[in-house]
Amino acid sequence: MPANPPGAPGVAARVRRWSRSFMRGRKPETLPVRLDRRRIYIVPTRAGLGYALLLVTMLAGALNYQNNAALLLTCMLGAALAASMLLTWRELHDLTLRSLHAEHAFCDMRLPLQLAFTDDHRNRQGLSIAVDELEQPCPLRPGASRASVTVATDRRGWMAVPRMRVSSTLPFGLFRAWGWITPAQNVLVYPRLLADSKPPARNDDPNERIVGGDEFAGLRDYHAGDPIRHVAWKASARHDHLLVREFDHAAPGQPLRFDWDALTGIDRETRISRLAGWVCDAYTAAHPWILVLEDHRALGPASDAAHYHRCLAALAELP
Amino acid sequence: MKRQHAPPGTRVIASTLGALPFNLLCLTVLCVLAAHAPHLPAWYTAMLAAILAARWWQRRHHPRRVQAWLRIVMLVAVPLVVVAVYGSPFGREAGAAIVCGLLVVKVLESESTRDARMTVGFACFILMSALLFDQSLGFTVVVGLMLLPVLATLRALEPGPPGFGWRAALQPGSVLLAASLPAALLGFLLIPRLATPLWGAPDNGAARTGISDRMAPGDIQSLLTDNAVAMRIGFDGAPPPADQRYFRGMLLWEFNGRAWLPGIAARRPWPPAPVDVRGPLIRYDVTLLASHQHWMFALDVPIDTPEGARMGADHTLYSTRPINQTLRYRVDSATDYRLDPEGLAAGIRAAALELPDGFDPRARALAARWRAQAGGSDVAIVRDALNLFHDGGFAYNLDAPPLGRDSIDDFLFDTKTGFCEHYASAFTFLMRAAGIPARVVVGYQGGYWNDFAHYLLIRQANAHAWSEVWLAGRGWVRVDPTASVSKVELANTGGATDGFDAGGSDWWLPWQNRLDIVNRWWGQSVVGFDDIKQSRLFHPFGIEHATAQMLGIALAIVVFLALGLGALLASLRPRTRPRDALAAAQTRLQRKLARLGIVRGNAEGPHDFYLRSADELPESASTLRELSTEYLVLRYATLEPPPERIRGFVQRVRNFHPRRVVK
């Protein structure tokens, strides 16, 4: 190990410190996160570069024509536009993300995040937060220091909140200041809903059925997961796709039973999606239901929001 | 369009322009048109303003671009109209007219944020070009204020709070302009000036102002009503008395029957005529505003020649380069002198007596009669002529009637009305006809003496023409025939003095004269701040000659310091942070309880403390429990408590008066 004189850190340490400061905001941090001056970046926008060119042209013209009044005007405009950089920077300076609250979203939908910033009684009208490449304006005012952004989701389960870029181009759109915030927080994404998850099917095994009459109600298109026994073969022969027989529901009050084991012949994710879809429908119809999971753990019966979220969370967390 | 497919990571700009930014954009363009109005034809400015107004109305009702064909027609029409008016698309006025027209066409197609930003940038440049026409203090301030709508438009293009209006849009621009003014001024001082222009002759085709190099009846007339400043003169000692303030510009020798022209004076570079100075010299410095001419005006007879000038045979000063910028020079002049007293050279004498044949027979006859009466006395003839102007029914009037072919005859015997040109012209003609060498002098006379700042202000309205006659033994003698005229008709003189103290015809002029001290400072310190003055900038710091490199370094330091100071100011937290009303109310409540001896312990949470208090004060127990719950809810269970609820809590704490009942 090379002997460094005390007080003079080695090159490696310096590089490490530099990279740490450079990476600040890129590694997950626990909230609250404050954007201090070391982590605000600022560059001119394309319009800003255009105006810089304009100022150079004006300067050259005023100097060439030895016109001091024009030069004074150019200096005033240039100084004001350059000083606008400080206002842009001030938009972000000291911005503190205090807490983050995730709402719920099904996979492939955008997940709303409620961001609460510390109210420091400042106007930050131009704030915009980019999460996974989508810019979302979220102006803050004194007394209104909360914002809402949405995050793209691509699979169910626990997901780390992605890196967010907070930026502003106020007041003149000539500079863009930005800073990175990566909250060390995970959010739960519910399973994907299939487009054709309706209507809620029932388990039709007679001896396992808890609910249900078997009065024939009509025909509908076949969806993956429908019991093969329900296929109306004769009717299907007249169409170019399969039709299944529908039966009327049981009397209200009798819980529906959504059983993992009842769904066969489809892959695991589709199964989860189908169950989630049924849970959704039952919840919308305010019909009590029981969800039986892979490990034969049964949830319910109930029909309230807590049960609904418990069921969807359980499905989301399945391995 | 490409714009619609913004690359990921960039903000998708709301591309259509809102009503507020568009209105501000129209205001900005209107300001630019106003700044250029003084030197463009009034109908042209009015036409552009009307198109702008029509566009504003159109977009208000149908927010979309003007049809392409109309824009193309305009785009073609603007240069055509300008060429039709000015004869060429080049030159200052024509160029300004074209860019103003194009700016308005640009507004016709401004529909997106990006368009608007480009239009505003274009407007900034055109706004600056207005200063090429007029650098006066007042105009510069007006143009500077026009930056406010420019910055307000840029601000309005960015998102704003609900109810965002023009007042809020103006705010950042005005704050930034005011805050960055010191830095702008330092930048102005330190940006290295060019000693020679990088390209082009900037004043090609510039309008000539002031006195021209010929004199025909009516030439000076427009000048005499022009209150623009011509020059300012500071004297080392006392100023010459008012009747001696004759500033000679050029001499006119040749008369062609209609106009007086420089003649030999301009053609033959003879050495300056000998001058016999009698009295003390007057030393003074002249600040001559750009005239785009060569004449350098000097009091009476200048003795020495300033740098960059030539002295003519007749002791007039002539700049070797056209005076395209404010020029300062120092001269010594004699007011008591004998100019060329020894006798005229034959060529000069012939030129000073030459008259065109076949003009003005009656004037010639009059002069011959005078000569016959006076015999050899030239002075008597001069007196005869002045008496004629004094008693012959002549009147001074700027509204002189037109003259025919024999202009001198018409004036002397028919109209008898005119101003300095007519009198100087007729007098010189009469003298020559009588055999006395004579010439016309054009320059300035009079002026306003500013007693506070000790300088003489000469306006264009002080332009004057008079004569010089050569008398044996005395040389060239100044004769001002206009001063002999007794009857002054001030109708339509519009404040012109022309040797007369007209007075009272323009109530505003005296104030202008007094306020001119500011203009003088502006002209000398700001407009006249050139590379030479700049090189003396660091004189107080012991640096004799500041090079461009030094100025550049100083400029860099200033920019660095300004940005640093700005960053420091910007990072300050708002000074008046609203205090935490909830905490204050809670402190107040605890103080009230402490007065009864119930003190909150260091490790005691609010919940426990209020429960304990409730136990100790059974009368107030229910109120205390309610307050406690409300506080806990507001403080810990609500992310952003509604202000009215906090106010309610504060009110309840204020109205809470606990009593300890002593049993």
PDB file of N, CA and C in Angstrom, chain B residues 474-503:
ATOM      1  N   ARG B 474      -8.492  96.956 -42.988  1.00  0.00           N
ATOM      2  CA  ARG B 474      -9.137  96.227 -41.896  1.00  0.00           C
ATOM      3  C   ARG B 474      -9.311  94.749 -42.233  1.00  0.00           C
ATOM      4  N   GLY B 475      -9.076  94.404 -43.487  1.00  0.00           N
ATOM      5  CA  GLY B 475      -9.218  93.013 -43.880  1.00  0.00           C
ATOM      6  C   GLY B 475     -10.684  92.611 -43.946  1.00  0.00           C
ATOM      7  N   TRP B 476     -10.917  91.308 -43.706  1.00  0.00           N
ATOM      8  CA  TRP B 476     -12.290  90.803 -43.768  1.00  0.00           C
ATOM      9  C   TRP B 476     -13.041  91.185 -42.509  1.00  0.00           C
ATOM     10  N   VAL B 477     -14.207  91.810 -42.737  1.00  0.00           N
ATOM     11  CA  VAL B 477     -15.007  92.282 -41.600  1.00  0.00           C
ATOM     12  C   VAL B 477     -16.374  91.603 -41.650  1.00  0.00           C
ATOM     13  N   ARG B 478     -16.813  91.163 -40.495  1.00  0.00           N
ATOM     14  CA  ARG B 478     -18.106  90.493 -40.448  1.00  0.00           C
ATOM     15  C   ARG B 478     -19.230  91.520 -40.477  1.00  0.00           C
ATOM     16  N   VAL B 479     -20.203  91.288 -41.352  1.00  0.00           N
ATOM     17  CA  VAL B 479     -21.401  92.131 -41.379  1.00  0.00           C
ATOM     18  C   VAL B 479     -22.605  91.189 -41.343  1.00  0.00           C
ATOM     19  N   ASP B 480     -23.488  91.435 -40.384  1.00  0.00           N
ATOM     20  CA  ASP B 480     -24.682  90.573 -40.289  1.00  0.00           C
ATOM     21  C   ASP B 480     -25.893  91.394 -40.699  1.00  0.00           C
ATOM     22  N   PRO B 481     -26.244  91.350 -41.985  1.00  0.00           N
ATOM     23  CA  PRO B 481     -27.333  92.205 -42.452  1.00  0.00           C
ATOM     24  C   PRO B 481     -28.663  91.869 -41.794  1.00  0.00           C
ATOM     25  N   THR B 482     -28.865  90.619 -41.404  1.00  0.00           N
ATOM     26  CA  THR B 482     -30.143  90.233 -40.791  1.00  0.00           C
ATOM     27  C   THR B 482     -30.373  91.014 -39.505  1.00  0.00           C
ATOM     28  N   ALA B 483     -29.283  91.333 -38.803  1.00  0.00           N
ATOM     29  CA  ALA B 483     -29.412  92.039 -37.527  1.00  0.00           C
ATOM     30  C   ALA B 483     -29.931  93.453 -37.725  1.00  0.00           C
ATOM     31  N   SER B 484     -29.850  93.978 -38.976  1.00  0.00           N
ATOM     32  CA  SER B 484     -30.324  95.341 -39.226  1.00  0.00           C
ATOM     33  C   SER B 484     -31.827  95.389 -39.424  1.00  0.00           C
ATOM     34  N   VAL B 485     -32.405  94.246 -39.693  1.00  0.00           N
ATOM     35  CA  VAL B 485     -33.833  94.245 -39.998  1.00  0.00           C
ATOM     36  C   VAL B 485     -34.592  94.562 -38.723  1.00  0.00           C
ATOM     37  N   SER B 486     -35.514  95.531 -38.813  1.00  0.00           N
ATOM     38  CA  SER B 486     -36.174  95.972 -37.592  1.00  0.00           C
ATOM     39  C   SER B 486     -37.503  95.269 -37.386  1.00  0.00           C
ATOM     40  N   LYS B 487     -38.145  94.866 -38.470  1.00  0.00           N
ATOM     41  CA  LYS B 487     -39.490  94.323 -38.330  1.00  0.00           C
ATOM     42  C   LYS B 487     -39.435  92.791 -38.340  1.00  0.00           C
ATOM     43  N   VAL B 488     -39.865  92.224 -37.243  1.00  0.00           N
ATOM     44  CA  VAL B 488     -39.806  90.768 -37.139  1.00  0.00           C
ATOM     45  C   VAL B 488     -41.223  90.221 -37.152  1.00  0.00           C
ATOM     46  N   GLU B 489     -41.498  89.396 -38.116  1.00  0.00           N
ATOM     47  CA  GLU B 489     -42.793  88.718 -38.121  1.00  0.00           C
ATOM     48  C   GLU B 489     -42.569  87.310 -37.605  1.00  0.00           C
ATOM     49  N   LEU B 490     -43.084  87.059 -36.430  1.00  0.00           N
ATOM     50  CA  LEU B 490     -42.750  85.775 -35.810  1.00  0.00           C
ATOM     51  C   LEU B 490     -43.722  84.672 -36.182  1.00  0.00           C
ATOM     52  N   ALA B 491     -44.594  84.983 -37.100  1.00  0.00           N
ATOM     53  CA  ALA B 491     -45.542  83.947 -37.494  1.00  0.00           C
ATOM     54  C   ALA B 491     -44.799  82.727 -38.016  1.00  0.00           C
ATOM     55  N   ASN B 492     -45.183  81.591 -37.525  1.00  0.00           N
ATOM     56  CA  ASN B 492     -44.663  80.315 -38.020  1.00  0.00           C
ATOM     57  C   ASN B 492     -43.155  80.143 -37.886  1.00  0.00           C
ATOM     58  N   THR B 493     -42.556  80.864 -36.984  1.00  0.00           N
ATOM     59  CA  THR B 493     -41.116  80.656 -36.860  1.00  0.00           C
ATOM     60  C   THR B 493     -40.812  79.444 -36.001  1.00  0.00           C
ATOM     61  N   GLY B 494     -41.787  79.001 -35.255  1.00  0.00           N
ATOM     62  CA  GLY B 494     -41.622  77.761 -34.492  1.00  0.00           C
ATOM     63  C   GLY B 494     -40.404  77.768 -33.593  1.00  0.00           C
ATOM     64  N   GLY B 495     -40.175  78.855 -32.919  1.00  0.00           N
ATOM     65  CA  GLY B 495     -39.095  78.893 -31.950  1.00  0.00           C
ATOM     66  C   GLY B 495     -37.746  79.203 -32.554  1.00  0.00           C
ATOM     67  N   ALA B 496     -37.699  79.462 -33.845  1.00  0.00           N
ATOM     68  CA  ALA B 496     -36.413  79.774 -34.454  1.00  0.00           C
ATOM     69  C   ALA B 496     -35.960  81.142 -34.007  1.00  0.00           C
ATOM     70  N   THR B 497     -34.685  81.286 -33.850  1.00  0.00           N
ATOM     71  CA  THR B 497     -34.174  82.570 -33.391  1.00  0.00           C
ATOM     72  C   THR B 497     -33.437  83.283 -34.509  1.00  0.00           C
ATOM     73  N   ASP B 498     -32.580  82.591 -35.185  1.00  0.00           N
ATOM     74  CA  ASP B 498     -31.842  83.155 -36.299  1.00  0.00           C
ATOM     75  C   ASP B 498     -31.307  84.535 -35.957  1.00  0.00           C
ATOM     76  N   GLY B 499     -30.616  84.649 -34.878  1.00  0.00           N
ATOM     77  CA  GLY B 499     -30.029  85.920 -34.532  1.00  0.00           C
ATOM     78  C   GLY B 499     -30.943  86.792 -33.701  1.00  0.00           C
ATOM     79  N   PHE B 500     -32.207  86.475 -33.714  1.00  0.00           N
ATOM     80  CA  PHE B 500     -33.132  87.249 -32.893  1.00  0.00           C
ATOM     81  C   PHE B 500     -33.452  86.444 -31.654  1.00  0.00           C
ATOM     82  N   ASP B 501     -33.616  87.162 -30.570  1.00  0.00           N
ATOM     83  CA  ASP B 501     -34.070  86.469 -29.373  1.00  0.00           C
ATOM     84  C   ASP B 501     -35.586  86.438 -29.421  1.00  0.00           C
ATOM     85  N   ALA B 502     -36.089  85.474 -30.138  1.00  0.00           N
ATOM     86  CA  ALA B 502     -37.518  85.440 -30.388  1.00  0.00           C
ATOM     87  C   ALA B 502     -38.285  85.314 -29.081  1.00  0.00           C
ATOM     88  N   GLY B 503     -37.892  84.369 -28.252  1.00  0.00           N
ATOM     89  CA  GLY B 503     -38.444  84.245 -26.913  1.00  0.00           C
ATOM     90  C   GLY B 503     -39.925  83.961 -26.877  1.00  0.00           C
TER      91      GLY B 503
END
